[in-house]
XYZ file of C-alpha atoms in Angstrom:
339
model
C -20.713 -62.227 12.890
C -20.420 -59.323 10.420
C -18.614 -56.099 11.234
C -20.856 -53.072 10.792
C -20.391 -49.360 11.351
C -23.164 -47.175 12.716
C -23.741 -43.576 13.738
C -24.793 -42.940 17.345
C -26.017 -39.820 19.088
C -23.145 -38.661 21.283
C -24.714 -35.468 22.668
C -27.903 -33.448 22.457
C -27.214 -30.196 20.594
C -28.058 -26.734 21.800
C -28.927 -24.715 18.731
C -27.327 -25.879 15.509
C -25.910 -29.439 15.705
C -22.225 -30.072 15.074
C -20.139 -33.096 14.118
C -19.293 -33.558 17.826
C -22.916 -34.565 18.485
C -22.375 -37.790 16.504
C -20.149 -40.826 16.999
C -19.054 -43.474 14.486
C -18.973 -46.897 16.164
C -17.971 -50.329 14.904
C -20.095 -53.234 16.103
C -20.807 -56.895 15.302
C -24.024 -58.044 13.656
C -25.246 -61.647 13.757
C -25.421 -63.439 10.414
C -28.078 -65.810 11.798
C -31.221 -63.816 12.567
C -33.904 -65.164 14.895
C -37.217 -66.496 13.690
C -39.103 -64.020 11.525
C -36.100 -61.702 11.272
C -33.769 -60.617 8.485
C -30.331 -59.051 8.075
C -30.120 -56.188 5.568
C -26.960 -54.727 4.077
C -27.984 -51.112 3.700
C -27.066 -49.500 0.394
C -28.797 -46.122 0.733
C -30.057 -44.097 3.681
C -32.003 -40.878 4.019
C -31.337 -37.798 6.111
C -34.284 -35.470 6.671
C -35.005 -32.186 8.458
C -37.448 -33.773 10.940
C -34.515 -35.657 12.468
C -33.330 -32.413 14.089
C -36.318 -32.512 16.443
C -35.513 -36.082 17.414
C -32.111 -34.975 18.698
C -33.887 -33.113 21.531
C -35.281 -35.016 24.501
C -38.809 -33.665 24.186
C -42.160 -35.366 23.502
C -43.273 -35.288 19.888
C -45.097 -37.341 17.286
C -42.047 -39.616 17.010
C -39.736 -40.675 19.879
C -36.442 -38.800 20.333
C -33.148 -40.446 19.498
C -31.540 -42.092 22.512
C -28.149 -40.905 23.707
C -25.444 -43.456 23.031
C -27.701 -45.466 20.694
C -27.668 -45.620 16.890
C -29.904 -43.162 15.105
C -32.590 -44.488 12.788
C -34.489 -43.411 9.701
C -35.446 -44.564 6.243
C -33.052 -46.831 4.354
C -33.016 -49.395 1.579
C -30.775 -52.393 1.182
C -30.299 -56.023 0.207
C -31.360 -58.925 2.409
C -28.216 -60.980 3.112
C -29.674 -63.408 5.676
C -33.266 -64.365 6.329
C -35.280 -66.464 8.746
C -38.516 -65.288 7.177
C -39.724 -67.080 4.009
C -41.741 -64.077 2.853
C -38.577 -61.944 2.586
C -35.887 -64.086 0.944
C -32.166 -63.492 0.658
C -31.471 -61.227 -2.300
C -34.651 -59.164 -1.952
C -34.339 -55.382 -1.871
C -36.263 -53.832 0.986
C -37.028 -50.473 2.531
C -37.121 -50.119 6.305
C -36.456 -47.677 9.159
C -33.064 -48.795 10.510
C -30.773 -46.460 8.649
C -27.621 -44.803 9.999
C -25.840 -48.197 9.963
C -24.248 -50.485 7.399
C -26.117 -53.636 8.456
C -29.547 -53.805 10.072
C -31.243 -56.717 11.864
C -35.018 -56.376 12.039
C -38.338 -58.162 11.939
C -39.353 -59.033 8.401
C -42.729 -57.419 9.095
C -40.926 -54.086 9.515
C -39.464 -54.258 5.997
C -41.158 -53.681 2.647
C -39.945 -55.511 -0.460
C -39.503 -52.961 -3.245
C -39.571 -53.448 -7.006
C -36.272 -52.236 -8.467
C -37.491 -52.970 -11.994
C -40.023 -50.189 -11.486
C -37.447 -47.638 -10.262
C -33.938 -47.646 -8.760
C -33.729 -48.510 -5.079
C -32.745 -44.973 -4.107
C -35.983 -43.613 -5.594
C -37.894 -45.318 -2.773
C -36.252 -42.874 -0.358
C -37.113 -39.851 -2.505
C -39.923 -39.461 -5.039
C -41.371 -42.913 -4.330
C -40.706 -42.643 -0.591
C -42.164 -40.554 2.187
C -40.885 -37.296 0.722
C -42.795 -37.830 -2.511
C -45.795 -39.048 -0.526
C -45.621 -35.935 1.651
C -45.936 -33.698 -1.397
C -48.799 -35.761 -2.822
C -50.775 -36.031 0.410
C -50.287 -32.352 1.203
C -51.691 -31.259 -2.158
C -54.502 -33.809 -2.425
C -55.706 -34.071 1.179
C -54.311 -31.430 3.514
C -54.470 -28.431 1.192
C -56.056 -29.854 -1.963
C -55.245 -28.185 -5.254
C -58.196 -27.347 -7.455
C -58.303 -26.572 -11.150
C -56.930 -23.099 -11.826
C -55.347 -22.578 -8.403
C -52.216 -20.517 -7.785
C -49.853 -22.617 -5.658
C -46.877 -21.447 -3.589
C -44.242 -23.915 -2.322
C -41.393 -23.125 0.071
C -38.122 -25.082 0.134
C -39.063 -25.716 -3.491
C -35.685 -27.137 -4.543
C -35.679 -29.686 -1.712
C -36.892 -33.261 -1.584
C -40.577 -32.438 -1.036
C -40.708 -29.127 -2.866
C -39.063 -30.308 -6.086
C -41.838 -32.884 -6.467
C -44.647 -30.729 -5.085
C -44.513 -28.129 -7.832
C -44.887 -30.806 -10.472
C -47.755 -32.469 -8.590
C -49.527 -29.124 -8.350
C -49.296 -28.770 -12.103
C -50.651 -32.308 -12.633
C -53.576 -31.455 -10.341
C -54.539 -28.467 -12.469
C -52.773 -25.479 -10.936
C -52.691 -22.489 -13.266
C -49.520 -21.017 -11.751
C -46.882 -22.528 -9.464
C -44.453 -20.337 -7.508
C -41.484 -21.688 -5.576
C -39.056 -20.254 -3.055
C -35.425 -21.375 -2.759
C -32.066 -20.001 -1.656
C -29.673 -18.593 -4.233
C -29.664 -18.087 -8.009
C -28.570 -21.642 -8.844
C -31.561 -23.126 -7.067
C -34.072 -20.634 -8.373
C -32.838 -21.322 -11.891
C -33.310 -25.038 -11.229
C -36.915 -24.393 -10.199
C -37.624 -22.784 -13.560
C -35.510 -24.972 -15.838
C -35.930 -28.419 -14.266
C -38.819 -28.566 -11.803
C -41.398 -26.746 -13.883
C -42.122 -23.713 -11.713
C -43.583 -20.627 -13.370
C -41.834 -18.219 -11.014
C -38.996 -18.539 -8.516
C -38.308 -16.438 -5.426
C -34.813 -16.185 -3.950
C -35.539 -15.757 -0.243
C -31.931 -14.736 0.393
C -32.654 -11.463 -1.384
C -35.156 -10.539 1.349
C -38.460 -8.664 0.916
C -40.231 -12.013 0.673
C -43.777 -10.632 0.747
C -42.946 -8.171 -2.017
C -41.334 -10.901 -4.135
C -44.372 -13.130 -3.662
C -46.706 -10.289 -4.612
C -44.760 -9.830 -7.831
C -44.722 -13.577 -8.609
C -48.400 -14.065 -7.737
C -50.039 -10.626 -8.137
C -53.567 -12.001 -7.709
C -52.700 -13.923 -4.547
C -52.268 -17.583 -3.610
C -54.854 -20.351 -3.229
C -52.601 -23.088 -1.819
C -49.363 -22.903 0.154
C -47.191 -25.895 1.088
C -45.103 -24.755 4.060
C -41.829 -26.491 4.907
C -40.114 -23.395 6.301
C -42.368 -21.467 8.687
C -41.316 -18.015 9.881
C -41.261 -15.320 7.238
C -42.462 -17.700 4.527
C -45.622 -18.544 6.432
C -46.223 -14.870 7.144
C -45.830 -13.992 3.455
C -48.175 -16.788 2.395
C -50.864 -15.720 4.872
C -50.569 -12.174 3.554
C -51.118 -13.415 -0.004
C -53.805 -16.037 0.680
C -57.020 -15.692 -1.291
C -60.533 -16.309 0.077
C -60.940 -19.980 0.908
C -57.217 -20.615 0.582
C -55.540 -23.696 2.035
C -52.199 -23.939 3.804
C -50.489 -27.275 4.545
C -48.161 -26.986 7.549
C -45.604 -29.661 6.696
C -42.433 -28.324 8.337
C -40.732 -25.280 9.808
C -37.048 -25.737 9.105
C -36.298 -22.077 9.776
C -37.031 -22.681 13.472
C -35.480 -26.109 14.092
C -32.225 -24.801 15.578
C -33.837 -22.022 17.618
C -32.848 -21.868 21.282
C -35.801 -19.621 22.136
C -39.416 -19.832 21.049
C -39.569 -18.221 17.599
C -42.298 -15.634 17.031
C -45.333 -16.733 15.102
C -46.785 -14.877 12.125
C -48.239 -11.539 13.195
C -50.936 -11.586 10.521
C -52.941 -14.685 11.442
C -56.182 -12.727 11.506
C -55.810 -12.136 7.782
C -56.293 -15.898 7.361
C -59.499 -15.592 9.378
C -60.759 -12.738 7.218
C -60.030 -14.808 4.128
C -61.696 -17.889 5.658
C -58.483 -19.760 4.925
C -57.447 -23.020 6.560
C -54.057 -23.806 8.109
C -53.802 -27.534 8.642
C -50.923 -29.533 10.052
C -49.763 -32.657 8.272
C -47.798 -35.745 9.318
C -46.980 -38.113 6.487
C -47.453 -41.070 8.849
C -51.164 -40.302 8.825
C -51.300 -40.807 5.046
C -49.398 -44.045 4.477
C -52.561 -45.560 2.996
C -51.903 -43.352 -0.038
C -48.595 -45.065 -0.818
C -49.969 -47.551 -3.418
C -51.926 -44.788 -5.140
C -48.941 -42.450 -5.193
C -46.448 -45.053 -6.411
C -48.884 -46.206 -9.096
C -49.231 -42.642 -10.281
C -45.626 -41.498 -9.895
C -43.609 -44.493 -11.075
C -44.663 -44.243 -14.748
C -44.012 -40.487 -14.708
C -40.598 -41.085 -13.176
C -39.790 -43.767 -15.747
C -40.663 -41.651 -18.785
C -38.996 -38.528 -17.428
C -42.188 -36.538 -16.923
C -41.521 -36.376 -13.180
C -38.121 -34.721 -12.882
C -36.109 -35.321 -9.748
C -32.579 -34.821 -8.478
C -30.418 -36.268 -5.719
C -27.578 -34.845 -3.697
C -25.424 -37.828 -2.761
C -22.855 -38.107 0.014
C -20.627 -41.180 -0.008
C -20.104 -43.448 3.021
C -21.767 -44.037 6.387
C -19.077 -41.966 8.072
C -20.296 -38.920 6.123
C -23.934 -39.281 7.194
C -23.675 -36.546 9.867
C -22.216 -34.167 7.268
C -25.124 -34.941 4.949
C -27.635 -34.295 7.721
C -26.034 -31.006 8.714
C -26.039 -30.057 5.040
C -29.809 -30.574 4.825
C -30.351 -28.242 7.762
C -28.275 -25.581 5.957
C -30.014 -26.066 2.606
C -27.014 -27.653 0.894
C -29.105 -30.130 -1.095
C -30.980 -29.912 -4.348
C -33.670 -32.578 -4.429
C -33.288 -35.474 -2.029
C -30.203 -35.706 0.174
C -29.005 -39.323 0.308
C -26.098 -41.210 1.771
C -24.763 -43.992 -0.405
C -23.419 -46.744 1.783
C -20.812 -49.133 0.341
C -22.270 -51.045 -2.580
C -25.188 -48.761 -3.359
C -25.840 -48.708 -7.092
C -26.517 -45.402 -8.847
């Protein structure tokens, strides 16, 4: 048996989660997996905004976390024991049993990743579902066309930092991003290739967007909801497209947040607002990785990580994401994870 630490859900939060809603538990993991199963020593794990919804016991597109059970989510690690010839010991894999140091799972639930193509951690960020979210949103859900003006909220986050660059690759003429604080807005301009950056903490979001995109917006990738969605609808041009990817501004609400009060403007503009779940676009993974990996390798695709060290700090990392503490992808490096 191998000793492993894991994070369990200790309580369901009301409003903003706290450290008391999580519990660090030590458990034993078998070193001899059953037929068709593998043991993975996790080296990196992801924390993501959607996990806040899973802390509530309500129906959704993905089951809620169970009280008293370990949380789960995307992770990568090294196979240390295998009873599945197709996934040998020593392989690096991605899977969905994060929030623990060691994971035992069916080999069919793991994907062998090529660490000569990119570092393992990249498969949780630009080459993972966050990168795929940005790509699918801007090619399928709200496709960017040549010459479009594109607006991205949470633009310094995991999805947004990639989305602006994808929009440019797809032919956007102007890319505007929103982020919180001068350090992040500077990063949008200097690192992530945005033409204009809005600091939402300064308020007057609609006025700032009108200044950054005076002729309006053709495409909006929404990860925030609330005032950002309202501002984007107000700026949308005829035939505009809005991808509803997330609504982090509402995740900790204890009452139903008000919706935008200008939805009819979208009707007048014949705009579309379309929801998007990345799980409906997993077929795009090979295409996206084939396109993104060379750009990542030569530095054309610029990304950043915010790294928290140790499984015991995973709740802190998650709470940080909900507060906007990260630039780029927020990751937890578990013991042994290479840079």
